[in-house]
């Protein structure tokens, strides 16, 4: 049987198929790396065979393969993979409990979701040609097993590039096949462009490093309760934050301990440093490791129109007030804080332009979008997003505000010119001034209460009296 053909399917309606996003809480920092989602499309069969051939059969992990399969044929993918692994390989046909050292494969024309240690099938509610099975599964996986791993292999398009954000935010690992090795490199390149990949390597090395990360995770010595650290653990954490401040210039001491320890734990397993003391030595020896930890601490889940009801309220009740009493010589000034890769800023710009279009003489619009992460800001300025944004952006908005560019949507100049993306440290730099609106949805949940109060005070002075 020939290799399954890739599908270019993706969701159609705004807000469709949104999965719960992992929220930042002060919880234990040492979950078990257990569930691995693998996304593949064209050229993916050979990559999958190599991956499983290199992988021991007793890792204790569960593997779920999401591949674009033709809905017109029955899938033989389990039979094509079984000779390359001693683990049982089965196609999911009903509600099934996941077991370690098993491989589960998606069937054609279905969504595969994770629910409390089980896999469930669901029909698509979008037409063919607008479905992204890999992103759908990764988001679902992140909501229940965000500390697992996501692997992107050969394939066309950009499926998976949005879902890996949720996996990374939950503390999971992102592994991507080297595009030079992939038969079709669009999916790997799109994932790499997000800046979220922990490892880009040939498939055989991905298997080896995944096992090493699992082994290190099992040996990690991290505090189980980040809200009640021992003096020794607190001193080690302070040393890590000091090294980070000395090497990057940024102070993360005001971040919640759970946030920091979770991200440190991710880096510890990747560099095979089982104790905080071992990791401190690694930081002292490597500027690169300090930069990688810094980037990890800046990762925030973001997507277009996340929490749709909040955006609908913003557009219906708040934005009209910003324009009230203003004419062509006036300005509407908005600041989106912790903008990450720009989805929130551009989404806000869409709402502002839509309302401005209802006015005879609209005011000028200026959006300030700030973040600490320069890589994220570069991505935002580029304004090229994976096709998966069609899950959250309506067809009308895609047509007006984006241009189709291969497997991406590129922001049109009308929208791009509204937004000034700039590096800004909310805890050190002065705020923007004379603002009508401040949006800060992606940052405050990571900060300790006293730091939050300082931020609120800063916002108060940045707003206009009626802002």
Coordinates of C-alpha atoms in Angstrom, one line a residue:
X1 CA 0.0 0.0 0.0
X2 CA 1.4 3.5 -0.8
X3 CA 2.3 5.9 1.9
X4 CA -0.8 7.8 3.2
X5 CA -1.3 11.0 1.3
X6 CA -1.1 14.3 3.2
X7 CA -4.2 16.4 3.7
X8 CA -4.3 20.2 3.7
X9 CA -7.4 20.3 5.9
X10 CA -7.8 23.0 8.5
X11 CA -10.6 24.4 10.8
X12 CA -13.0 27.0 9.4
X13 CA -14.8 28.9 12.0
X14 CA -13.5 31.5 14.5
X15 CA -13.0 29.9 17.9
X16 CA -13.7 26.4 16.6
X17 CA -12.1 23.4 18.3
X18 CA -10.4 25.5 21.0
X19 CA -8.9 23.3 23.7
X20 CA -8.4 24.3 27.3
X21 CA -5.1 26.0 27.8
X22 CA -2.8 25.1 30.7
X23 CA -2.9 27.8 33.4
X24 CA 0.0 28.8 35.5
X25 CA -0.4 27.6 39.1
X26 CA 1.9 27.0 42.1
X27 CA 1.9 23.2 41.8
X28 CA 4.5 20.5 42.1
X29 CA 7.2 20.8 39.5
X30 CA 8.2 17.3 38.7
X31 CA 5.5 15.6 36.6
X32 CA 6.3 12.4 34.7
X33 CA 7.1 12.6 31.0
X34 CA 4.6 10.1 29.8
X35 CA 2.6 10.9 26.6
X36 CA 4.4 11.8 23.4
X37 CA 2.4 13.2 20.4
X38 CA 4.0 12.7 17.0
X39 CA 2.8 14.8 14.0
X40 CA 3.6 13.7 10.5
X41 CA 2.3 14.1 7.0
X42 CA 3.9 13.7 3.5
X43 CA 7.2 11.8 3.9
X44 CA 6.4 11.0 7.5
X45 CA 6.1 7.2 7.1
X46 CA 9.9 6.7 6.6
X47 CA 10.6 9.1 9.5
X48 CA 8.2 7.3 11.8
X49 CA 9.8 3.9 11.0
X50 CA 13.3 5.3 11.7
X51 CA 12.0 6.8 15.0
X52 CA 10.5 3.7 16.3
X53 CA 13.3 1.5 15.1
X54 CA 15.7 3.6 17.3
X55 CA 13.4 3.7 20.3
X56 CA 13.6 1.0 23.1
X57 CA 10.3 -0.8 23.7
X58 CA 10.4 -0.2 27.5
X59 CA 10.7 3.6 27.9
X60 CA 7.4 3.7 29.9
X61 CA 6.1 6.4 27.5
X62 CA 2.9 6.3 25.5
X63 CA 3.1 7.3 21.8
X64 CA 0.3 8.8 19.8
X65 CA 0.8 9.2 16.1
X66 CA -1.2 11.9 14.3
X67 CA -0.8 11.6 10.6
X68 CA -2.7 13.2 7.7
X69 CA -4.5 10.2 6.1
X70 CA -6.7 10.1 3.1
X71 CA -10.4 9.8 4.2
X72 CA -11.0 7.7 1.0
X73 CA -9.1 4.7 2.1
X74 CA -8.8 2.5 5.2
X75 CA -5.5 3.1 6.9
X76 CA -2.8 0.4 7.1
X77 CA -0.5 2.6 9.1
X78 CA -0.4 0.3 12.2
X79 CA 0.7 -2.6 10.0
X80 CA 3.3 -0.4 8.3
X81 CA 4.8 0.6 11.6
X82 CA 4.5 -2.6 13.6
X83 CA 7.6 -4.3 12.1
X84 CA 9.8 -1.5 13.4
X85 CA 8.9 -1.7 17.1
X86 CA 8.2 -4.3 19.7
X87 CA 5.6 -2.1 21.2
X88 CA 2.0 -2.9 20.3
X89 CA 0.7 -0.5 17.5
X90 CA -3.0 0.0 17.2
X91 CA -5.4 2.3 15.5
X92 CA -7.8 4.0 17.8
X93 CA -11.3 2.9 17.0
X94 CA -13.1 3.8 20.3
X95 CA -12.6 5.3 23.7
X96 CA -9.4 3.7 25.0
X97 CA -7.2 4.0 28.1
X98 CA -3.7 4.9 27.2
X99 CA -1.0 2.4 28.4
X100 CA 2.7 2.9 28.6
X101 CA 4.9 1.3 26.0
X102 CA 2.1 1.4 23.4
X103 CA 1.7 3.2 20.1
X104 CA -1.7 4.6 19.2
X105 CA -2.5 5.8 15.6
X106 CA -5.2 8.2 14.5
X107 CA -7.7 6.8 12.0
X108 CA -8.7 8.7 8.8
X109 CA -11.2 11.5 8.9
X110 CA -11.3 11.8 12.7
X111 CA -10.1 14.1 15.5
X112 CA -8.2 12.5 18.3
X113 CA -8.5 14.0 21.8
X114 CA -7.1 13.3 25.2
X115 CA -9.5 13.0 28.2
X116 CA -8.2 12.0 31.6
X117 CA -5.7 9.3 30.5
X118 CA -7.9 8.2 27.7
X119 CA -8.0 8.7 23.9
X120 CA -11.3 9.7 22.3
X121 CA -12.4 10.0 18.7
X122 CA -14.5 12.9 17.5
X123 CA -16.0 13.9 14.2
X124 CA -14.9 17.1 12.5
X125 CA -17.4 19.9 12.3
X126 CA -15.5 21.7 9.5
X127 CA -15.4 20.9 5.8
X128 CA -12.6 19.0 4.2
X129 CA -9.6 21.2 3.4
X130 CA -9.8 23.1 6.7
X131 CA -8.8 20.6 9.3
X132 CA -5.6 20.4 11.4
X133 CA -5.5 17.1 13.2
X134 CA -2.0 17.6 14.7
X135 CA -2.7 21.0 16.2
X136 CA -6.0 19.8 17.6
X137 CA -4.4 16.8 19.3
X138 CA -1.4 18.8 20.7
X139 CA -3.8 21.3 22.3
X140 CA -5.8 18.5 23.8
X141 CA -2.7 16.8 25.0
X142 CA -1.4 20.0 26.6
X143 CA -4.6 20.4 28.6
X144 CA -4.2 17.0 30.2
X145 CA -0.5 16.0 29.8
X146 CA 1.3 19.2 29.0
X147 CA 4.5 17.9 30.5
X148 CA 4.8 15.3 27.8
X149 CA 6.4 15.9 24.4
X150 CA 5.4 16.9 20.9
X151 CA 7.4 15.8 17.9
X152 CA 7.1 17.3 14.4
X153 CA 8.3 15.1 11.5
X154 CA 8.2 15.4 7.7
X155 CA 5.2 17.0 6.1
X156 CA 3.8 19.8 4.0
X157 CA 2.0 22.9 5.5
X158 CA 2.3 24.1 9.1
X159 CA 0.0 21.8 11.1
X160 CA 1.4 21.5 14.6
X161 CA 3.0 24.9 14.8
X162 CA 0.2 26.3 17.0
X163 CA -0.3 23.3 19.2
X164 CA 3.3 23.1 20.2
X165 CA 2.9 26.4 22.0
X166 CA 0.5 24.8 24.5
X167 CA 2.8 21.8 25.0
X168 CA 5.8 24.1 25.7
X169 CA 3.8 26.2 28.1
X170 CA 2.8 23.1 30.1
X171 CA 6.4 22.2 30.5
X172 CA 6.7 19.7 27.7
X173 CA 9.4 19.1 25.2
X174 CA 9.3 20.1 21.5
X175 CA 11.4 18.0 19.2
X176 CA 11.6 18.7 15.4
X177 CA 13.1 16.6 12.6
X178 CA 16.0 18.4 10.8
X179 CA 14.5 19.9 7.7
X180 CA 17.6 18.9 5.8
X181 CA 16.6 15.2 6.5
X182 CA 12.9 15.6 6.0
X183 CA 11.4 14.5 2.7
X184 CA 9.0 17.4 3.0
X185 CA 10.3 20.2 5.1
X186 CA 7.4 22.7 5.5
X187 CA 6.1 21.3 8.7
X188 CA 9.5 21.1 10.4
X189 CA 10.5 24.6 9.2
X190 CA 7.2 26.1 10.4
X191 CA 7.7 24.6 13.9
X192 CA 11.3 25.8 14.0
X193 CA 10.2 29.3 13.0
X194 CA 8.1 29.6 16.2
X195 CA 11.3 29.5 18.2
X196 CA 9.9 26.9 20.5
X197 CA 11.9 23.8 19.4
X198 CA 14.1 22.3 22.1
X199 CA 15.9 20.1 19.7
X200 CA 16.2 20.1 15.9
X201 CA 18.0 16.9 14.8
X202 CA 17.8 13.8 12.5
X203 CA 15.0 11.4 13.6
X204 CA 17.3 8.8 15.1
X205 CA 18.8 11.5 17.4
X206 CA 15.3 12.7 18.4
X207 CA 14.6 9.2 19.7
X208 CA 17.9 9.0 21.6
X209 CA 17.5 12.4 23.2
X210 CA 13.8 11.7 24.1
X211 CA 14.9 8.6 26.1
X212 CA 17.7 10.6 27.7
X213 CA 15.3 13.4 28.7
X214 CA 12.9 10.8 30.2
X215 CA 15.7 9.2 32.2
X216 CA 16.9 12.6 33.5
X217 CA 13.4 13.6 34.4
X218 CA 13.0 10.5 36.5
X219 CA 16.2 11.4 38.4
X220 CA 15.4 15.1 38.9
X221 CA 15.7 16.4 42.4
X222 CA 13.3 19.3 42.6
X223 CA 11.1 20.7 45.4
X224 CA 7.7 19.1 45.4
X225 CA 6.0 22.2 46.9
X226 CA 7.3 25.5 45.3
X227 CA 5.3 27.5 47.7
X228 CA 7.2 26.2 50.7
X229 CA 10.9 25.9 49.7
X230 CA 13.5 24.8 52.2
X231 CA 16.3 27.3 52.9
X232 CA 18.7 25.2 50.9
X233 CA 16.4 25.1 47.9
X234 CA 15.7 28.8 48.1
X235 CA 19.4 29.6 48.2
X236 CA 20.0 27.4 45.1
X237 CA 17.2 29.1 43.3
X238 CA 18.5 32.5 44.1
X239 CA 21.9 31.5 42.7
X240 CA 20.3 30.4 39.5
X241 CA 18.3 33.7 39.2
X242 CA 21.5 35.6 40.0
X243 CA 23.4 33.9 37.2
X244 CA 20.5 34.6 34.9
X245 CA 20.5 38.3 35.8
X246 CA 24.2 38.6 35.4
X247 CA 24.2 36.9 31.9
X248 CA 21.0 38.4 30.5
X249 CA 20.4 41.6 32.4
X250 CA 16.9 40.5 33.4
X251 CA 15.6 39.9 37.0
X252 CA 13.1 37.1 37.4
X253 CA 13.0 37.1 41.2
X254 CA 9.5 38.5 41.1
X255 CA 8.1 35.5 39.2
X256 CA 6.2 32.8 41.0
X257 CA 8.4 30.0 42.2
X258 CA 6.3 27.4 40.5
X259 CA 6.8 29.0 37.2
X260 CA 10.5 29.3 37.6
X261 CA 11.1 25.8 38.9
X262 CA 8.9 24.2 36.2
X263 CA 11.0 25.9 33.5
X264 CA 14.3 25.1 35.2
X265 CA 13.2 21.5 35.4
X266 CA 12.6 21.5 31.7
X267 CA 16.1 22.8 31.1
X268 CA 17.6 20.3 33.6
X269 CA 16.3 17.3 31.8
X270 CA 17.5 18.6 28.4
X271 CA 21.0 19.2 29.6
X272 CA 21.0 16.1 31.8
X273 CA 21.6 17.9 35.1
X274 CA 19.6 16.0 37.8
X275 CA 20.1 18.5 40.7
X276 CA 19.8 22.3 41.1
X277 CA 23.5 22.3 42.0
X278 CA 24.4 20.5 38.8
X279 CA 22.4 23.0 36.8
X280 CA 24.0 26.0 38.5
X281 CA 27.4 24.6 37.3
X282 CA 26.0 24.3 33.8
X283 CA 24.8 28.0 33.9
X284 CA 28.2 29.2 35.1
X285 CA 29.9 27.4 32.2
X286 CA 27.5 28.3 29.4
X287 CA 26.2 31.7 28.2
X288 CA 24.1 29.7 25.7
X289 CA 22.3 27.8 28.5
X290 CA 21.5 31.1 30.3
X291 CA 20.0 32.4 27.1
X292 CA 17.9 29.2 26.6
X293 CA 16.6 29.4 30.2
X294 CA 15.8 33.0 29.6
X295 CA 13.8 32.2 26.5
X296 CA 11.9 29.4 28.4
X297 CA 10.9 31.8 31.1
X298 CA 9.4 34.1 28.5
X299 CA 7.2 31.5 26.8
X300 CA 3.5 32.3 27.2
X301 CA 0.6 30.7 25.4
X302 CA -1.0 33.1 23.0
X303 CA -3.3 32.8 20.0
X304 CA -5.7 34.9 18.0
X305 CA -8.9 35.7 19.9
X306 CA -8.1 33.3 22.8
X307 CA -11.1 33.3 25.3
X308 CA -13.6 34.4 22.6
X309 CA -16.2 35.7 25.0
X310 CA -13.7 38.2 26.4
X311 CA -12.8 39.4 22.9
X312 CA -16.5 39.8 22.0
X313 CA -17.1 41.9 25.1
X314 CA -14.1 44.0 24.3
X315 CA -15.3 44.7 20.8
X316 CA -18.9 45.2 21.8
X317 CA -18.6 47.3 25.0
X318 CA -15.1 48.7 25.4
X319 CA -13.7 49.6 22.0
X320 CA -16.7 51.9 21.1
X321 CA -15.9 53.9 24.3
X322 CA -12.3 54.5 23.2
X323 CA -13.6 56.3 20.0
X324 CA -16.3 58.2 21.7
X325 CA -15.9 62.0 21.2
X326 CA -12.8 61.6 19.1
X327 CA -12.3 62.8 15.5
X328 CA -9.8 62.8 12.7
X329 CA -7.2 64.9 14.7
X330 CA -7.3 62.7 17.8
X331 CA -5.6 59.4 18.7
X332 CA -6.6 56.1 20.2
X333 CA -3.6 54.8 22.0
X334 CA -3.5 51.2 23.2
X335 CA -0.7 49.1 24.9
X336 CA -0.7 45.3 24.9
X337 CA 1.8 44.1 27.5
X338 CA 3.6 40.8 27.1
X339 CA 2.6 40.5 23.4
X340 CA 4.7 37.5 22.7
X341 CA 4.5 36.6 19.0
X342 CA 1.9 39.3 18.3
X343 CA -1.4 37.5 18.0
X344 CA -3.1 39.6 20.7
X345 CA -1.8 42.9 19.2
X346 CA -3.0 42.1 15.7
X347 CA -6.3 40.8 17.0
X348 CA -6.8 44.0 18.8
X349 CA -5.9 45.9 15.7
X350 CA -8.6 44.1 13.8
X351 CA -11.3 45.1 16.3
X352 CA -10.1 48.7 16.2
X353 CA -10.1 48.9 12.4
X354 CA -13.5 47.3 12.2
X355 CA -15.0 49.9 14.5
X356 CA -13.1 52.8 12.9
X357 CA -14.7 51.7 9.6
X358 CA -18.1 52.5 11.0
X359 CA -17.2 56.2 11.6
X360 CA -17.1 59.1 9.2
X361 CA -14.0 60.7 10.6
X362 CA -12.2 58.1 12.8
X363 CA -9.2 59.0 15.0
X364 CA -5.7 57.7 14.4
X365 CA -4.9 54.4 15.9
X366 CA -1.7 53.4 17.6
X367 CA -1.0 50.1 19.3
X368 CA 2.2 49.6 21.4
X369 CA 3.0 45.9 21.7
X370 CA 5.8 45.1 24.1
X371 CA 7.7 42.0 25.3
X372 CA 11.0 41.0 26.8
X373 CA 11.7 38.4 24.1
X374 CA 13.4 39.7 21.1
X375 CA 12.9 36.5 19.2
X376 CA 9.2 36.7 19.8
X377 CA 9.1 40.3 18.7
X378 CA 10.9 39.5 15.5
X379 CA 8.3 36.8 14.7
X380 CA 5.5 39.3 15.5
X381 CA 7.0 42.0 13.2
X382 CA 7.3 39.4 10.4
X383 CA 3.6 38.8 10.7
X384 CA 3.5 35.4 9.1
X385 CA 1.4 32.9 11.0
X386 CA 0.7 29.2 10.4
X387 CA -2.5 28.1 8.6
X388 CA -3.8 26.9 11.9
X389 CA -4.9 30.4 12.8
X390 CA -7.9 29.7 10.7
X391 CA -9.3 27.8 13.7
X392 CA -9.6 31.2 15.5
X393 CA -9.9 33.8 12.8
X394 CA -13.0 34.1 10.8
X395 CA -12.9 33.8 7.0
X396 CA -13.9 37.4 6.6
X397 CA -11.0 38.6 8.8
X398 CA -8.6 36.3 7.1
X399 CA -9.6 37.8 3.7
X400 CA -9.4 41.4 4.9
X401 CA -6.4 41.4 7.2
X402 CA -4.1 38.6 5.7
X403 CA -2.6 37.4 2.5
X404 CA -2.2 33.7 1.8
X405 CA 1.5 32.9 1.5
X406 CA 2.1 29.2 0.8
X407 CA 1.2 27.5 4.1
X408 CA 1.0 30.7 6.1
X409 CA -1.1 33.8 6.5
X410 CA 0.8 37.1 6.3
X411 CA -0.6 40.3 7.9
X412 CA -1.5 43.0 5.4
X413 CA 0.0 46.4 5.7
X414 CA -3.3 48.1 6.8
X415 CA -3.1 46.1 10.0
X416 CA 0.7 45.9 10.4
X417 CA 1.2 49.6 10.3
X418 CA -0.9 50.1 13.4
X419 CA 1.4 48.2 15.7
X420 CA 4.7 49.2 17.1
X421 CA 6.5 46.1 18.5
X422 CA 9.2 47.1 21.0
X423 CA 11.3 45.4 23.7
X424 CA 10.1 46.6 27.2
X425 CA 10.7 45.4 30.7
X426 CA 7.5 46.0 32.6
X427 CA 9.3 45.8 36.0
X428 CA 12.1 48.2 35.1
X429 CA 11.2 50.5 32.2
X430 CA 8.8 53.4 32.5
X431 CA 5.4 52.7 30.9
X432 CA 3.9 54.3 27.8
X433 CA 1.7 57.3 28.6
X434 CA -1.6 58.9 27.7
X435 CA -3.2 55.5 27.0
X436 CA -6.8 54.8 26.4
X437 CA -6.5 51.0 27.0
X438 CA -4.0 48.6 28.5
X439 CA -4.3 44.8 27.9
X440 CA -2.1 42.6 30.0
X441 CA -3.4 39.0 29.8
X442 CA -0.2 36.9 29.3
X443 CA 2.0 38.1 32.1
X444 CA 0.4 39.0 35.5
X445 CA -0.5 35.3 36.3
X446 CA 3.3 34.6 36.4
X447 CA 4.1 37.3 38.9
X448 CA 4.1 37.3 42.7
X449 CA 1.4 39.4 44.4
X450 CA 3.6 42.3 45.5
X451 CA 5.0 42.6 42.0
X452 CA 1.5 42.6 40.6
X453 CA 0.6 45.5 42.8
X454 CA 3.5 47.5 41.5
X455 CA 2.4 46.8 38.0
X456 CA -1.2 47.9 38.7
X457 CA 0.1 51.2 40.1
X458 CA 2.3 51.7 36.9
X459 CA -0.8 51.1 34.7
X460 CA -2.8 53.6 36.7
X461 CA -0.4 56.4 35.9
X462 CA -0.1 55.3 32.2
X463 CA -3.8 55.6 31.5
X464 CA -5.7 58.7 30.6
X465 CA -8.2 59.8 33.3
X466 CA -11.0 58.0 31.4
X467 CA -8.9 55.1 30.2

